[in-house]
XYZ file of N, CA and C in Angstrom:
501
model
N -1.357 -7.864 -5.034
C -2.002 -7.853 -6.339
C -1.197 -6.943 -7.264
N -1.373 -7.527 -8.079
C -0.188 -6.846 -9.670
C -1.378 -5.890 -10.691
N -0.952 -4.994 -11.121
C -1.611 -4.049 -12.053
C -1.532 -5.007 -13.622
N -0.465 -6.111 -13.679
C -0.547 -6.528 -14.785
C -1.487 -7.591 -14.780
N -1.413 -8.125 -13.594
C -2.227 -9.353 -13.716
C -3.595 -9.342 -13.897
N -4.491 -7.789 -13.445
C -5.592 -7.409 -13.487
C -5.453 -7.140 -15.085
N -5.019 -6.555 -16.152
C -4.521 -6.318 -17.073
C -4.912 -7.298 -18.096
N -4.199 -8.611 -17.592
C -4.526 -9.908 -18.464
C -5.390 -10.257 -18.120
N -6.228 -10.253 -16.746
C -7.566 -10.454 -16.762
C -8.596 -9.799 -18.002
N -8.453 -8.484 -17.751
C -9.083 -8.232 -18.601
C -8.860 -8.261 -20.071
N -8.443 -8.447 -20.441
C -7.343 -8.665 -21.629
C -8.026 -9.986 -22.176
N -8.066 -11.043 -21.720
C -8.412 -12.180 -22.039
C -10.261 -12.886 -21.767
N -10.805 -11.714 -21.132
C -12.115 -11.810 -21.128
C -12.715 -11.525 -22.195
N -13.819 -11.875 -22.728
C -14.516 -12.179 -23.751
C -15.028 -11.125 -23.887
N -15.764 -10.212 -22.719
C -16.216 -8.623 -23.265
C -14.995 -7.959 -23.485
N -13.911 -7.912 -22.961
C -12.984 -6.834 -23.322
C -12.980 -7.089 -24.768
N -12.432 -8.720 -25.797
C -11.940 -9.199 -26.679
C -13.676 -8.454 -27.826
N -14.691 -8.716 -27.247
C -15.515 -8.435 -27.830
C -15.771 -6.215 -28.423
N -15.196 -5.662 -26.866
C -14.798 -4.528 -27.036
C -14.021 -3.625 -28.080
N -13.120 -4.467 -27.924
C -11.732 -4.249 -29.143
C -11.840 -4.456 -30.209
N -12.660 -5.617 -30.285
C -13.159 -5.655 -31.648
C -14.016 -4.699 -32.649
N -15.200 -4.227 -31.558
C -15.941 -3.687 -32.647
C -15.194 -1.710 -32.007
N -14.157 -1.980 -31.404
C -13.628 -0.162 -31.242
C -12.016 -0.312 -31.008
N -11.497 -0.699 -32.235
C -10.120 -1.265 -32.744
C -9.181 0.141 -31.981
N -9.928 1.141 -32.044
C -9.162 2.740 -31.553
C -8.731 2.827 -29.967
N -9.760 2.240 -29.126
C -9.847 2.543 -27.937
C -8.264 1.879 -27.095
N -8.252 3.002 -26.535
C -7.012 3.651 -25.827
C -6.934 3.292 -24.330
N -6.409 2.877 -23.325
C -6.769 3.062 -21.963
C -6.206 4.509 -21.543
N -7.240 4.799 -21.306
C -6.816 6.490 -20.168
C -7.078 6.716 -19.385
N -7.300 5.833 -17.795
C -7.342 5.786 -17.164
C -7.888 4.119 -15.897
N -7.149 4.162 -14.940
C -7.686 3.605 -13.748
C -8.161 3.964 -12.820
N -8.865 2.958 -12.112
C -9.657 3.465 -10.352
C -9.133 2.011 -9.717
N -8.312 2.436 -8.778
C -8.796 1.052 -7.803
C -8.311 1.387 -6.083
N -9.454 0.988 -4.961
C -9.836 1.046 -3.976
C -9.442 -0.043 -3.402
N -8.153 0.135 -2.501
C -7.643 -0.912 -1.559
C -7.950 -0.559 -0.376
N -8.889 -1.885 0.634
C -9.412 -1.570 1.721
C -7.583 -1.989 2.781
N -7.501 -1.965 3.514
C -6.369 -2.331 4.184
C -6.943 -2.973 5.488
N -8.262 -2.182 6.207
C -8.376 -2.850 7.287
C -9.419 -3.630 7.484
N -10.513 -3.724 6.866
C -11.496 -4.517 6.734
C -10.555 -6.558 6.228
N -11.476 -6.796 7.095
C -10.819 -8.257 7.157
C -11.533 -8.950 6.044
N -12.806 -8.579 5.709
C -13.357 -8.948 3.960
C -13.042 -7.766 3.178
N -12.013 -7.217 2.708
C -11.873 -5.988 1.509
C -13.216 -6.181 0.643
N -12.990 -4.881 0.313
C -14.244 -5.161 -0.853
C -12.994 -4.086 -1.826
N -12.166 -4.603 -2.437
C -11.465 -3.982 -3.339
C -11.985 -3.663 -4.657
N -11.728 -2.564 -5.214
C -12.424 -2.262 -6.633
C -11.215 -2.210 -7.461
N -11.452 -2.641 -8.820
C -10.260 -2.405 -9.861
C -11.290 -1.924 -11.079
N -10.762 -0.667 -11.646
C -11.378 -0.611 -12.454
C -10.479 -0.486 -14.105
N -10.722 -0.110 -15.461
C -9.847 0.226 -16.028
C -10.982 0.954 -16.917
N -10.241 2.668 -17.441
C -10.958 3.149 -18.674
C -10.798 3.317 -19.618
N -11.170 3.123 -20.778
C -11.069 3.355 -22.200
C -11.444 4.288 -22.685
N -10.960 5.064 -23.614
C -11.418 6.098 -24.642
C -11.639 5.387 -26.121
N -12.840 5.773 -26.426
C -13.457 5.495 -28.134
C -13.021 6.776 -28.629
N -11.691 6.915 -29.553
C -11.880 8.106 -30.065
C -12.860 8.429 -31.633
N -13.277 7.819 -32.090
C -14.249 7.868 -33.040
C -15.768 8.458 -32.288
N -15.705 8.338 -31.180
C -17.319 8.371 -31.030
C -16.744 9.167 -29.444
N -16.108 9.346 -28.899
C -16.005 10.467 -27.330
C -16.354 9.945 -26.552
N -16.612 8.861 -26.346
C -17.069 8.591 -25.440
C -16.055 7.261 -23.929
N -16.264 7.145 -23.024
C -15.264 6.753 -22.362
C -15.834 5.424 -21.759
N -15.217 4.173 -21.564
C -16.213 3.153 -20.906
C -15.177 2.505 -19.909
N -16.066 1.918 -18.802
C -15.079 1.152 -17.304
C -15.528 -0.010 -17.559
N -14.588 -0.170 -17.142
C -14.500 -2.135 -16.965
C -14.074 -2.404 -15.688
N -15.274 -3.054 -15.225
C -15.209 -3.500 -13.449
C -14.769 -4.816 -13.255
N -13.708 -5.067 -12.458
C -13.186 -6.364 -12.680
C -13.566 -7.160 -11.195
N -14.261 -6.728 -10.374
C -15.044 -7.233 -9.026
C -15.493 -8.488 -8.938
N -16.572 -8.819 -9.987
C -16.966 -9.655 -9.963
C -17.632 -10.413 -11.087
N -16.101 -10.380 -12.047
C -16.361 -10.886 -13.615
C -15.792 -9.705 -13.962
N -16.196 -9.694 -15.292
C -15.801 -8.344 -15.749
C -17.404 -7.637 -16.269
N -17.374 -6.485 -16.077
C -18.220 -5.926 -16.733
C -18.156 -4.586 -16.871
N -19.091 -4.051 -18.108
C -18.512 -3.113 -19.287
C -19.400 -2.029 -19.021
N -19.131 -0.702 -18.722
C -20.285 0.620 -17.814
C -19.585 1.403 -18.487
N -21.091 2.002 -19.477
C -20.444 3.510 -20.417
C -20.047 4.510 -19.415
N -19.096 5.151 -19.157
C -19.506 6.264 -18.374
C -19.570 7.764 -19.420
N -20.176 8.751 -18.424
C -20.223 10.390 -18.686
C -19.178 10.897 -18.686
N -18.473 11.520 -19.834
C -17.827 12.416 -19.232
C -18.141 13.697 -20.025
N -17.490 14.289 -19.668
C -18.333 16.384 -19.964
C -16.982 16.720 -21.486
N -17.000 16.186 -22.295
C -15.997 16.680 -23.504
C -14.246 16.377 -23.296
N -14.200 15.747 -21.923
C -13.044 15.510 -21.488
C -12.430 14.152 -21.876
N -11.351 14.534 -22.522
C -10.085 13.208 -23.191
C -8.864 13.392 -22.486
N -9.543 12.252 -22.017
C -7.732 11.784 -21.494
C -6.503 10.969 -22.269
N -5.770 11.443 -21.641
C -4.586 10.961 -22.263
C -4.304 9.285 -22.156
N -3.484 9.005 -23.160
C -3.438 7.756 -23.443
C -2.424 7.180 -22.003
N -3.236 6.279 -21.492
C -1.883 5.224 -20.657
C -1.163 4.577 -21.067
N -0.001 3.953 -20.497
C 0.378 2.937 -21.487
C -0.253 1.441 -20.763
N 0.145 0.613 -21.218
C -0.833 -1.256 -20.732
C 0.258 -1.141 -20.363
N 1.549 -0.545 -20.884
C 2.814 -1.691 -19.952
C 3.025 -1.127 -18.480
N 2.277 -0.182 -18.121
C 2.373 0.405 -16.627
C 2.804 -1.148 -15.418
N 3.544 -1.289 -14.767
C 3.244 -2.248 -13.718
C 3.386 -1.948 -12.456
N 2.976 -2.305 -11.401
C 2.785 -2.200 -10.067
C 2.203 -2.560 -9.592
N 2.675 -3.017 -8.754
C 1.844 -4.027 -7.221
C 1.344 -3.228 -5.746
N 0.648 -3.255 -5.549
C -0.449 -2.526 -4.678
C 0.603 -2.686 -3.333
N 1.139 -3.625 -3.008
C 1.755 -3.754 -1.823
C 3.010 -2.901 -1.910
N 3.607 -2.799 -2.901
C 4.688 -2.062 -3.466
C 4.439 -0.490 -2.770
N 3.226 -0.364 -3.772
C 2.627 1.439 -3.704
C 2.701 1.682 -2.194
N 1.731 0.475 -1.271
C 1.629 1.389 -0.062
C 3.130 0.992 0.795
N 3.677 0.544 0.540
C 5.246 0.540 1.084
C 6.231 1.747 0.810
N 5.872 1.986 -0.515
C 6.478 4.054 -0.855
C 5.980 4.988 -0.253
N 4.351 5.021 -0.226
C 3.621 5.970 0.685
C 4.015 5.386 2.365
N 3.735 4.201 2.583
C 4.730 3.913 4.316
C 5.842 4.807 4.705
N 6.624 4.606 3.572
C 8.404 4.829 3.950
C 8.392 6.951 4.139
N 7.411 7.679 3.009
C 7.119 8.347 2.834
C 6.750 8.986 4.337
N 5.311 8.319 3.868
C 4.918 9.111 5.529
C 5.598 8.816 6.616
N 6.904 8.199 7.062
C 7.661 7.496 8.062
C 8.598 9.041 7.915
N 9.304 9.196 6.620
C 10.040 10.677 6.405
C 9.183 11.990 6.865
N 7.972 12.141 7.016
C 7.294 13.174 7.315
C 6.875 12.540 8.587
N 7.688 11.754 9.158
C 6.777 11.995 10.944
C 5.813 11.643 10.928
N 5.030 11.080 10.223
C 3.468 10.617 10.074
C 3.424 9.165 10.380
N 2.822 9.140 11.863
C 2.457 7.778 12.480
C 1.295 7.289 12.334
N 0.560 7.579 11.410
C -1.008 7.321 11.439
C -0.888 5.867 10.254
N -2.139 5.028 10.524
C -1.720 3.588 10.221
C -2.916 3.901 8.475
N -2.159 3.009 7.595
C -2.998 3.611 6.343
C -4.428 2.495 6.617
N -5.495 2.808 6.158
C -6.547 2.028 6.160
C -7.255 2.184 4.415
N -7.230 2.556 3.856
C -7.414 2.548 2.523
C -6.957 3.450 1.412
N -6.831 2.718 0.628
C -6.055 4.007 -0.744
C -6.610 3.933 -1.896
N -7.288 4.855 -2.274
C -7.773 5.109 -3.330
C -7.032 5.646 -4.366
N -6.581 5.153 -5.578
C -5.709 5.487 -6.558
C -6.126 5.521 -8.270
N -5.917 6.241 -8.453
C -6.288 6.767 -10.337
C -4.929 6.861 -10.415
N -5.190 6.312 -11.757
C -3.888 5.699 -12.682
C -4.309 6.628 -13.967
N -3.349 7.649 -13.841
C -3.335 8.903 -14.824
C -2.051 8.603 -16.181
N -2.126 9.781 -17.072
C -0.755 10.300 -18.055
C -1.203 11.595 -17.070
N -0.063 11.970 -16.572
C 0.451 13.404 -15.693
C 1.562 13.692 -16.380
N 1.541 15.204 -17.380
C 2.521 15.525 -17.826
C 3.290 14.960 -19.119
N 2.623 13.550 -19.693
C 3.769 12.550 -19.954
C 3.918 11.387 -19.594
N 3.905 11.334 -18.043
C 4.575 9.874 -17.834
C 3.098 9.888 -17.097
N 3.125 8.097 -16.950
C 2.074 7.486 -15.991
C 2.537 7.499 -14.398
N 1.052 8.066 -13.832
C 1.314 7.913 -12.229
C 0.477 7.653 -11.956
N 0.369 7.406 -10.732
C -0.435 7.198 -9.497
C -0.934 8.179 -8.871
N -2.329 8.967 -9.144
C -3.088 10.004 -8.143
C -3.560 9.153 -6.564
N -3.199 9.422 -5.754
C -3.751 8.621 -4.843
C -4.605 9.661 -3.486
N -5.001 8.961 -3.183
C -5.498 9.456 -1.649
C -5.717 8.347 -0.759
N -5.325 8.374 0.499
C -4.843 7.259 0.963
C -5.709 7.961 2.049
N -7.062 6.969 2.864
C -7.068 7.456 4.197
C -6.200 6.790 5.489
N -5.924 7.593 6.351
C -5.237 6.731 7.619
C -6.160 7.081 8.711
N -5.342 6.260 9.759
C -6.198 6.534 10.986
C -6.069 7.927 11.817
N -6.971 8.189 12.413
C -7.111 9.704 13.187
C -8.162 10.410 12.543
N -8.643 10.061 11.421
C -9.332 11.285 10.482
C -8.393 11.711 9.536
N -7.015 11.511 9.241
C -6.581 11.297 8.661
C -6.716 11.554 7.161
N -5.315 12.064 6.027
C -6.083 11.826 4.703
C -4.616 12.200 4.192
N -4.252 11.686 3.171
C -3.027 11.569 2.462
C -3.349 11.787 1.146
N -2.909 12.711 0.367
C -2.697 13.287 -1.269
C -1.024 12.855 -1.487
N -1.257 11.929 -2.592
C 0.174 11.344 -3.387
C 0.166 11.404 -4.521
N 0.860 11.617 -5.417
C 1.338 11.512 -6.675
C 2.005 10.653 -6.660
N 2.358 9.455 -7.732
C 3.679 8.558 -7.858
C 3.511 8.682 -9.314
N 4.945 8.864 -9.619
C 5.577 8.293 -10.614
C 5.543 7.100 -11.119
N 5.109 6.203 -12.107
C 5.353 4.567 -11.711
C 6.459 4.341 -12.457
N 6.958 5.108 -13.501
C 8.541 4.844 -14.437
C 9.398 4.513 -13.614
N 10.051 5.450 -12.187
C 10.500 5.702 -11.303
C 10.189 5.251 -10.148
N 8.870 4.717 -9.643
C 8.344 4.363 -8.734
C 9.014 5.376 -7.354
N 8.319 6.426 -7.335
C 8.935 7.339 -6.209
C 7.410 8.430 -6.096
N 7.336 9.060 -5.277
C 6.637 9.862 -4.686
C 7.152 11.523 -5.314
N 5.952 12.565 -6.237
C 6.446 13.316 -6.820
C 5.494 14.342 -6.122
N 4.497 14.081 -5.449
C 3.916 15.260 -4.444
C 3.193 14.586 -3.451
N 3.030 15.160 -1.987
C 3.168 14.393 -0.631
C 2.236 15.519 -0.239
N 1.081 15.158 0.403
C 0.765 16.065 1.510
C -0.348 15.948 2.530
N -0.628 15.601 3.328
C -1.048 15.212 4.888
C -2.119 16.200 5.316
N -3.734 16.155 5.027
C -4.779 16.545 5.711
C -5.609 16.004 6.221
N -6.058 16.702 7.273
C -7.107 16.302 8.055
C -8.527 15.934 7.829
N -9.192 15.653 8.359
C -10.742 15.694 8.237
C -11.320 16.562 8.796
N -10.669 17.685 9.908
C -11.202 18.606 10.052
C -10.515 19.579 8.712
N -9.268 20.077 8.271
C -8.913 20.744 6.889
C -10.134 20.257 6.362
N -10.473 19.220 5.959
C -11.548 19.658 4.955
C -12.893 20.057 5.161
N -13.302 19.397 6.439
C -14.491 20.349 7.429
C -14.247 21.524 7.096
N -13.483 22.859 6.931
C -13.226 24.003 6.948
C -13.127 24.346 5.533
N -12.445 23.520 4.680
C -12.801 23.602 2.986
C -14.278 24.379 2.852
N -14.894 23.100 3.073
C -16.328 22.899 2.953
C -17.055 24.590 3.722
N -16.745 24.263 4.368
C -17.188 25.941 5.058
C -16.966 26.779 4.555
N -15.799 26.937 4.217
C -16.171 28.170 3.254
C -16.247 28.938 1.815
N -16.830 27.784 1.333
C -17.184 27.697 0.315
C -18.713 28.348 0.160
Protein backbone atom coordinates (compact mmCIF):
# COMPACT_ATOMS: atom_id res chain seq x y z
CA UNK A 1 0.00 0.00 0.00
CA UNK A 2 1.18 3.56 -1.17
CA UNK A 3 0.82 6.73 1.14
CA UNK A 4 -0.23 8.40 -2.16
CA UNK A 5 -2.77 6.27 -3.12
CA UNK A 6 -4.53 6.60 0.34
CA UNK A 7 -3.98 10.39 -0.42
CA UNK A 8 -6.14 10.34 -3.61
CA UNK A 9 -8.50 8.40 -1.86
CA UNK A 10 -9.10 10.85 0.20
CA UNK A 11 -8.63 13.59 -1.96
CA UNK A 12 -11.38 12.61 -4.22
CA UNK A 13 -14.04 11.70 -1.61
CA UNK A 14 -16.86 13.87 -1.30
CA UNK A 15 -16.36 14.66 2.56
CA UNK A 16 -12.80 15.54 2.14
CA UNK A 17 -13.96 17.83 -1.24
CA UNK A 18 -16.82 18.99 1.03
CA UNK A 19 -14.07 19.75 3.90
CA UNK A 20 -11.91 21.97 1.82
CA UNK A 21 -14.42 23.69 0.81
CA UNK A 22 -15.98 25.20 3.62
CA UNK A 23 -11.95 25.33 5.47
CA UNK A 24 -9.97 26.50 2.23
CA UNK A 25 -6.87 26.93 5.16
CA UNK A 26 -6.64 23.47 6.41
CA UNK A 27 -3.21 22.08 6.28
CA UNK A 28 -2.34 18.29 6.78
CA UNK A 29 -0.21 17.90 9.98
CA UNK A 30 -0.26 14.83 10.57
CA UNK A 31 -0.79 10.83 10.03
CA UNK A 32 -1.65 7.53 11.97
CA UNK A 33 -1.51 4.31 10.33
CA UNK A 34 -1.43 0.71 11.98
CA UNK A 35 0.00 -2.14 9.91
CA UNK A 36 -0.98 -5.52 11.31
CA UNK A 37 1.77 -7.93 9.71
CA UNK A 38 0.62 -11.10 11.30
CA UNK A 39 -2.94 -11.37 11.59
CA UNK A 40 -4.15 -13.12 8.41
CA UNK A 41 -7.39 -10.55 8.39
CA UNK A 42 -5.29 -7.09 9.18
CA UNK A 43 -7.42 -4.72 10.48
CA UNK A 44 -5.15 -1.83 9.15
CA UNK A 45 -5.89 1.81 10.10
CA UNK A 46 -4.97 4.86 7.87
CA UNK A 47 -5.64 7.87 9.16
CA UNK A 48 -4.84 11.57 7.95
CA UNK A 49 -4.95 15.06 10.11
CA UNK A 50 -5.82 18.39 9.34
CA UNK A 51 -5.33 21.66 10.99
CA UNK A 52 -8.19 24.57 10.67
CA UNK A 53 -6.05 27.41 11.28
CA UNK A 54 -8.87 29.95 11.58
CA UNK A 55 -10.66 28.12 14.25
CA UNK A 56 -7.60 25.54 16.20
CA UNK A 57 -8.96 23.03 15.86
CA UNK A 58 -7.62 19.59 14.29
CA UNK A 59 -9.85 16.85 12.42
CA UNK A 60 -9.03 12.83 11.24
CA UNK A 61 -10.12 11.32 8.44
CA UNK A 62 -10.51 7.52 8.77
CA UNK A 63 -10.09 5.85 5.62
CA UNK A 64 -11.16 2.04 7.01
CA UNK A 65 -14.20 1.91 5.93
CA UNK A 66 -15.22 4.86 3.60
CA UNK A 67 -14.01 7.82 4.67
CA UNK A 68 -15.04 9.50 7.63
CA UNK A 69 -14.51 12.90 9.27
CA UNK A 70 -13.73 12.83 13.58
CA UNK A 71 -13.06 16.31 15.19
CA UNK A 72 -10.39 15.49 17.40
CA UNK A 73 -8.99 17.28 20.93
CA UNK A 74 -6.12 18.66 21.02
CA UNK A 75 -4.73 20.79 24.19
CA UNK A 76 -3.52 24.30 22.12
CA UNK A 77 -1.17 22.15 20.13
CA UNK A 78 -0.29 23.03 16.20
CA UNK A 79 1.36 21.05 14.25
CA UNK A 80 3.36 21.62 11.64
CA UNK A 81 2.41 21.58 8.16
CA UNK A 82 3.11 18.14 6.10
CA UNK A 83 3.63 18.18 2.82
CA UNK A 84 0.71 15.85 0.44
CA UNK A 85 3.70 15.16 -1.72
CA UNK A 86 5.22 12.83 1.10
CA UNK A 87 5.33 9.20 -0.63
CA UNK A 88 5.88 5.81 0.69
CA UNK A 89 4.89 2.44 0.59
CA UNK A 90 4.38 0.52 3.76
CA UNK A 91 6.29 -2.46 2.37
CA UNK A 92 9.16 -0.16 1.59
CA UNK A 93 9.16 1.26 5.41
CA UNK A 94 9.21 -2.19 6.95
CA UNK A 95 12.06 -3.38 4.60
CA UNK A 96 14.37 -0.21 6.10
CA UNK A 97 13.35 -1.07 9.63
CA UNK A 98 14.13 -5.15 8.43
CA UNK A 99 17.55 -4.27 6.99
CA UNK A 100 17.97 -2.00 10.14
CA UNK A 101 17.20 -4.33 12.72
CA UNK A 102 19.29 -7.13 10.64
CA UNK A 103 22.45 -4.29 11.33
CA UNK A 104 21.66 -4.35 15.07
CA UNK A 105 21.54 -8.17 15.46
CA UNK A 106 17.89 -8.05 15.99
CA UNK A 107 16.22 -11.39 15.01
CA UNK A 108 12.87 -10.78 16.30
CA UNK A 109 10.10 -11.08 13.44
CA UNK A 110 8.09 -7.54 13.08
CA UNK A 111 4.31 -8.14 13.77
CA UNK A 112 2.95 -4.63 13.64
CA UNK A 113 3.99 -0.99 13.09
CA UNK A 114 2.48 1.73 14.18
CA UNK A 115 3.58 4.97 12.42
CA UNK A 116 2.81 8.92 12.67
CA UNK A 117 3.67 10.82 9.84
CA UNK A 118 5.21 14.03 11.43
CA UNK A 119 7.25 17.68 10.17
CA UNK A 120 10.39 16.71 12.58
CA UNK A 121 12.64 19.58 12.48
CA UNK A 122 11.65 20.51 8.86
CA UNK A 123 11.50 17.59 6.92
CA UNK A 124 8.69 14.86 6.98
CA UNK A 125 9.21 11.50 8.79
CA UNK A 126 8.08 8.61 9.98
CA UNK A 127 7.63 8.26 14.03
CA UNK A 128 7.20 4.65 14.25
CA UNK A 129 6.97 1.91 16.78
CA UNK A 130 7.06 -1.29 15.44
CA UNK A 131 6.12 -4.33 17.74
CA UNK A 132 8.12 -7.68 17.12
CA UNK A 133 8.06 -10.92 18.45
CA UNK A 134 9.44 -11.83 22.06
CA UNK A 135 7.73 -8.85 23.77
CA UNK A 136 9.56 -7.02 21.73
CA UNK A 137 9.25 -3.13 20.75
CA UNK A 138 11.10 -0.98 18.21
CA UNK A 139 11.31 3.13 18.31
CA UNK A 140 12.18 4.52 14.60
CA UNK A 141 12.41 7.69 13.15
CA UNK A 142 12.57 7.81 9.21
CA UNK A 143 13.33 10.36 7.16
CA UNK A 144 11.00 9.98 4.07
CA UNK A 145 13.10 12.78 1.74
CA UNK A 146 15.93 10.30 2.20
CA UNK A 147 14.11 7.30 3.08
CA UNK A 148 16.72 6.10 5.79
CA UNK A 149 16.47 5.51 9.47
CA UNK A 150 17.52 8.76 11.67
CA UNK A 151 16.99 7.15 15.27
CA UNK A 152 16.88 3.26 16.08
CA UNK A 153 16.26 1.77 19.33
CA UNK A 154 15.17 -1.77 20.63
CA UNK A 155 12.96 -2.24 23.99
CA UNK A 156 11.49 -4.62 25.76
CA UNK A 157 8.22 -5.21 27.36
CA UNK A 158 9.75 -5.83 30.40
CA UNK A 159 11.94 -1.98 29.90
CA UNK A 160 8.73 -0.73 29.98
CA UNK A 161 7.25 -2.92 32.86
CA UNK A 162 10.02 -1.05 34.87
CA UNK A 163 9.18 2.50 33.20
CA UNK A 164 5.90 2.08 34.61
CA UNK A 165 7.24 1.22 38.06
CA UNK A 166 8.75 3.77 38.72
CA UNK A 167 6.95 6.27 38.09
Amino acid sequence: MNSQFLLEKLKSSEEFKKFKKENPDAYLCSGFFMIDLENKEPKNQYHFDFFVPKTGKTFSFELEEGIKLIPLERYEQVLEKVSLNSDFDFDEIEKIILREMEFKKINNKIQKMILSLQNVGGKDSLLGTIFVSGFGMVKANIDLKEKRITDFEKKSFFDMMNIIRKK
